[in-house]
Amino acid sequence: MEKDEKKDKKPKSNLLKRKQKEKQEQIPESDVEVREVIVEKKTGFNTIEVVLIAILALAFGGVVGVVLAYTAKPLSIITNTDSPSDIQEVEKIYDNLLSKYYGEIDKQTLSDAAIKGMIEALNDPYSTYIDAENTDDFDEQIYGYYVGIGTEITLNDENQFEVTNIFENTPATDANIELHDIVVKVNNEDVSGKTVSDIGKLIQGEIGTDVTLTLRRGEEEFDVTITRDRIDLISVTSQIFEKDDKRIGYIKVTNFASNTFNQFQTALNELEENDIESLIIDVRDNLGGQLEVATQIASLFLTKDKVVYQLNTNGIIQPIYSTGPGSFQKPITVLINGATASASEVLAIALQESADATVIGTTSYGKGTIQESYKLSTGATIKFTVQEWLSPNGNTVNEVGVKPDIEVSETENSGETDTLETDTVLQTAITIMQNNSSES
């Protein structure tokens, strides 16, 4: 299958706020476009990750949360021989269930339920349990790639799985697949009545292995065998706007994955080679990603003496400085909205407070806490809140958001139907950059 290409069923601000209150809300699979969502599985591997969580309901899995900051360390195990009485009671119940329950019982199911119950008891929308299946999808947000064939497949109005996009430089590019082909079978298994998630699991596999799709094109039905490969997700796009002989660079960032910094740096270098005089960075509807990546991108604009953000650990404040080089010193604007969250907020407020960038749009989501994440031996993941991050000047972002310097509301249909001419936020930024370029 192919998961929602971040091609943008874009969440609106009010939807994102609702997701904070209803953290396990699921989006019906029929509402999303999908592409292959396959990530190489990690096995026999326990890690602890420090993560900053943004709210994202993964449409294909109904899981809340996308990783923002990612630091892997060995999982430390604390052994306490004097277990508190409440823990001893849990252990007794566990032992009694295993030894006395009259029916069949699965040890792992009991353990998972206990862990999930503890996390849910925190009553914290950012502390979550993600099962092994959805952890794979979660991991894709971190690494910025999946294993598949490189097509986008959508459940159309006739409940058929239709090929709606073929990505360049992927296995599907050279295969006998065309837009609007209908997927009938995967590996000779009929897909009628299946969900997009089912299709994805049929298409998924290891790099270098084959998958056979039975396609219908008009009246013709035929098989196509394709070798799976790594597909890098595109999270950065760019272009140049020319207005009154002024060249204004524009970079859109949709996610902060492992490969986003390289994509951003390449885009910025190309824009500078084309003699841009100012830059617009668009992080609207960007729900986050890796904190390290946001820091790397901010560092392109901040010298090493500038603060990117601060960490608050039980009242102890630690500034996190730019790693440099901070070589781009032209006027910058950053576009935000109510669905700008986590890593996007880190970047926006870092440039606002430490690089004098002008922030335009509406107040961002306001996700300013940090979670610690454990990947369990089962492949599941748990996360719970351990820290708060603050702006470079020490301002609170959590539940407050980043305030724009210039407030501009988006058009009612902003996102899927906006054009350059109707995007009021972008047009405002272009006008401001035109004037700044004229004055410089």
PDB file of N, CA and C in Angstrom, residues 4 9-27 32 54-59 62-65 124-126 128 287 339 365:
ATOM      1  N   ASP A   4      -0.158   7.837   3.524  1.00  0.00           N
ATOM      2  CA  ASP A   4      -0.448   9.209   3.188  1.00  0.00           C
ATOM      3  C   ASP A   4       0.831   9.905   2.836  1.00  0.00           C
ATOM      4  N   LYS A   9      -2.803  15.820   3.040  1.00  0.00           N
ATOM      5  CA  LYS A   9      -4.093  15.994   3.671  1.00  0.00           C
ATOM      6  C   LYS A   9      -3.738  16.811   4.885  1.00  0.00           C
ATOM      7  N   LYS A  10      -3.742  18.121   4.775  1.00  0.00           N
ATOM      8  CA  LYS A  10      -3.170  18.939   5.829  1.00  0.00           C
ATOM      9  C   LYS A  10      -4.136  19.102   6.991  1.00  0.00           C
ATOM     10  N   PRO A  11      -3.677  18.889   8.233  1.00  0.00           N
ATOM     11  CA  PRO A  11      -4.560  19.080   9.358  1.00  0.00           C
ATOM     12  C   PRO A  11      -4.774  20.553   9.619  1.00  0.00           C
ATOM     13  N   LYS A  12      -5.998  20.956   9.883  1.00  0.00           N
ATOM     14  CA  LYS A  12      -6.279  22.333  10.250  1.00  0.00           C
ATOM     15  C   LYS A  12      -6.053  22.501  11.747  1.00  0.00           C
ATOM     16  N   SER A  13      -5.893  23.764  12.169  1.00  0.00           N
ATOM     17  CA  SER A  13      -5.548  24.052  13.546  1.00  0.00           C
ATOM     18  C   SER A  13      -6.581  23.506  14.523  1.00  0.00           C
ATOM     19  N   ASN A  14      -7.865  23.700  14.223  1.00  0.00           N
ATOM     20  CA  ASN A  14      -8.878  23.226  15.158  1.00  0.00           C
ATOM     21  C   ASN A  14      -8.875  21.711  15.263  1.00  0.00           C
ATOM     22  N   LEU A  15      -8.530  21.022  14.194  1.00  0.00           N
ATOM     23  CA  LEU A  15      -8.439  19.563  14.250  1.00  0.00           C
ATOM     24  C   LEU A  15      -7.303  19.144  15.158  1.00  0.00           C
ATOM     25  N   LEU A  16      -6.186  19.869  15.067  1.00  0.00           N
ATOM     26  CA  LEU A  16      -5.031  19.528  15.893  1.00  0.00           C
ATOM     27  C   LEU A  16      -5.335  19.742  17.360  1.00  0.00           C
ATOM     28  N   LYS A  17      -6.047  20.815  17.697  1.00  0.00           N
ATOM     29  CA  LYS A  17      -6.412  21.057  19.082  1.00  0.00           C
ATOM     30  C   LYS A  17      -7.314  19.945  19.603  1.00  0.00           C
ATOM     31  N   ARG A  18      -8.215  19.477  18.759  1.00  0.00           N
ATOM     32  CA  ARG A  18      -9.111  18.417  19.174  1.00  0.00           C
ATOM     33  C   ARG A  18      -8.328  17.144  19.438  1.00  0.00           C
ATOM     34  N   LYS A  19      -7.258  16.926  18.668  1.00  0.00           N
ATOM     35  CA  LYS A  19      -6.467  15.724  18.861  1.00  0.00           C
ATOM     36  C   LYS A  19      -5.747  15.726  20.199  1.00  0.00           C
ATOM     37  N   GLN A  20      -5.449  16.912  20.730  1.00  0.00           N
ATOM     38  CA  GLN A  20      -4.804  16.950  22.032  1.00  0.00           C
ATOM     39  C   GLN A  20      -5.757  16.425  23.100  1.00  0.00           C
ATOM     40  N   LYS A  21      -7.041  16.722  22.958  1.00  0.00           N
ATOM     41  CA  LYS A  21      -8.011  16.284  23.948  1.00  0.00           C
ATOM     42  C   LYS A  21      -8.388  14.825  23.761  1.00  0.00           C
ATOM     43  N   GLU A  22      -8.352  14.377  22.526  1.00  0.00           N
ATOM     44  CA  GLU A  22      -8.768  13.008  22.241  1.00  0.00           C
ATOM     45  C   GLU A  22      -7.577  12.265  21.666  1.00  0.00           C
ATOM     46  N   LYS A  23      -6.626  11.929  22.542  1.00  0.00           N
ATOM     47  CA  LYS A  23      -5.311  11.518  22.065  1.00  0.00           C
ATOM     48  C   LYS A  23      -5.323  10.201  21.331  1.00  0.00           C
ATOM     49  N   GLN A  24      -6.357   9.402  21.472  1.00  0.00           N
ATOM     50  CA  GLN A  24      -6.390   8.150  20.746  1.00  0.00           C
ATOM     51  C   GLN A  24      -7.383   8.195  19.597  1.00  0.00           C
ATOM     52  N   GLU A  25      -7.789   9.395  19.179  1.00  0.00           N
ATOM     53  CA  GLU A  25      -8.743   9.502  18.093  1.00  0.00           C
ATOM     54  C   GLU A  25      -8.159   8.933  16.815  1.00  0.00           C
ATOM     55  N   GLN A  26      -8.940   8.201  16.066  1.00  0.00           N
ATOM     56  CA  GLN A  26      -8.467   7.606  14.836  1.00  0.00           C
ATOM     57  C   GLN A  26      -9.125   8.275  13.646  1.00  0.00           C
ATOM     58  N   ILE A  27      -8.367   8.378  12.554  1.00  0.00           N
ATOM     59  CA  ILE A  27      -8.891   8.911  11.313  1.00  0.00           C
ATOM     60  C   ILE A  27      -9.262   7.748  10.424  1.00  0.00           C
ATOM     61  N   VAL A  32      -7.923   9.039   3.720  1.00  0.00           N
ATOM     62  CA  VAL A  32      -6.555   9.443   3.436  1.00  0.00           C
ATOM     63  C   VAL A  32      -6.045   8.820   2.158  1.00  0.00           C
ATOM     64  N   ALA A  54       5.454  15.734  19.110  1.00  0.00           N
ATOM     65  CA  ALA A  54       4.428  16.578  18.526  1.00  0.00           C
ATOM     66  C   ALA A  54       3.186  15.735  18.371  1.00  0.00           C
ATOM     67  N   ILE A  55       2.037  16.363  18.302  1.00  0.00           N
ATOM     68  CA  ILE A  55       0.796  15.606  18.183  1.00  0.00           C
ATOM     69  C   ILE A  55       0.530  15.317  16.715  1.00  0.00           C
ATOM     70  N   LEU A  56       0.385  14.061  16.418  1.00  0.00           N
ATOM     71  CA  LEU A  56       0.054  13.653  15.057  1.00  0.00           C
ATOM     72  C   LEU A  56      -0.711  12.354  15.107  1.00  0.00           C
ATOM     73  N   ALA A  57      -1.924  12.347  14.610  1.00  0.00           N
ATOM     74  CA  ALA A  57      -2.673  11.096  14.537  1.00  0.00           C
ATOM     75  C   ALA A  57      -2.301  10.440  13.234  1.00  0.00           C
ATOM     76  N   LEU A  58      -1.559   9.370  13.302  1.00  0.00           N
ATOM     77  CA  LEU A  58      -1.155   8.681  12.098  1.00  0.00           C
ATOM     78  C   LEU A  58      -2.398   8.052  11.494  1.00  0.00           C
ATOM     79  N   ALA A  59      -2.795   8.544  10.335  1.00  0.00           N
ATOM     80  CA  ALA A  59      -4.090   8.179   9.767  1.00  0.00           C
ATOM     81  C   ALA A  59      -4.207   6.689   9.524  1.00  0.00           C
ATOM     82  N   GLY A  62      -3.897   5.374  13.711  1.00  0.00           N
ATOM     83  CA  GLY A  62      -4.606   5.953  14.819  1.00  0.00           C
ATOM     84  C   GLY A  62      -3.725   6.185  16.028  1.00  0.00           C
ATOM     85  N   VAL A  63      -2.411   6.305  15.823  1.00  0.00           N
ATOM     86  CA  VAL A  63      -1.494   6.507  16.937  1.00  0.00           C
ATOM     87  C   VAL A  63      -1.198   7.979  17.060  1.00  0.00           C
ATOM     88  N   VAL A  64      -1.175   8.485  18.286  1.00  0.00           N
ATOM     89  CA  VAL A  64      -0.878   9.888  18.494  1.00  0.00           C
ATOM     90  C   VAL A  64       0.598  10.042  18.803  1.00  0.00           C
ATOM     91  N   GLY A  65       1.261  10.979  18.085  1.00  0.00           N
ATOM     92  CA  GLY A  65       2.631  11.283  18.435  1.00  0.00           C
ATOM     93  C   GLY A  65       3.602  11.073  17.303  1.00  0.00           C
ATOM     94  N   ASP A 124      -1.632  11.958  30.553  1.00  0.00           N
ATOM     95  CA  ASP A 124      -0.808  12.948  29.852  1.00  0.00           C
ATOM     96  C   ASP A 124      -0.905  12.663  28.360  1.00  0.00           C
ATOM     97  N   PRO A 125      -1.407  13.610  27.564  1.00  0.00           N
ATOM     98  CA  PRO A 125      -1.568  13.348  26.129  1.00  0.00           C
ATOM     99  C   PRO A 125      -0.270  13.070  25.411  1.00  0.00           C
ATOM    100  N   TYR A 126       0.861  13.429  26.021  1.00  0.00           N
ATOM    101  CA  TYR A 126       2.148  13.210  25.370  1.00  0.00           C
ATOM    102  C   TYR A 126       2.856  11.965  25.879  1.00  0.00           C
ATOM    103  N   THR A 128       2.574   8.099  25.935  1.00  0.00           N
ATOM    104  CA  THR A 128       1.784   7.152  25.159  1.00  0.00           C
ATOM    105  C   THR A 128       2.459   5.797  25.045  1.00  0.00           C
ATOM    106  N   LEU A 287       4.185  19.238  11.760  1.00  0.00           N
ATOM    107  CA  LEU A 287       3.918  18.782  13.116  1.00  0.00           C
ATOM    108  C   LEU A 287       5.159  18.347  13.882  1.00  0.00           C
ATOM    109  N   ALA A 339      -1.114  24.613  13.272  1.00  0.00           N
ATOM    110  CA  ALA A 339      -0.630  23.242  13.121  1.00  0.00           C
ATOM    111  C   ALA A 339       0.888  23.211  12.970  1.00  0.00           C
ATOM    112  N   TYR A 365       0.974  25.872  17.606  1.00  0.00           N
ATOM    113  CA  TYR A 365       0.261  24.910  18.435  1.00  0.00           C
ATOM    114  C   TYR A 365       0.596  25.003  19.922  1.00  0.00           C
TER     115      TYR A 365
END
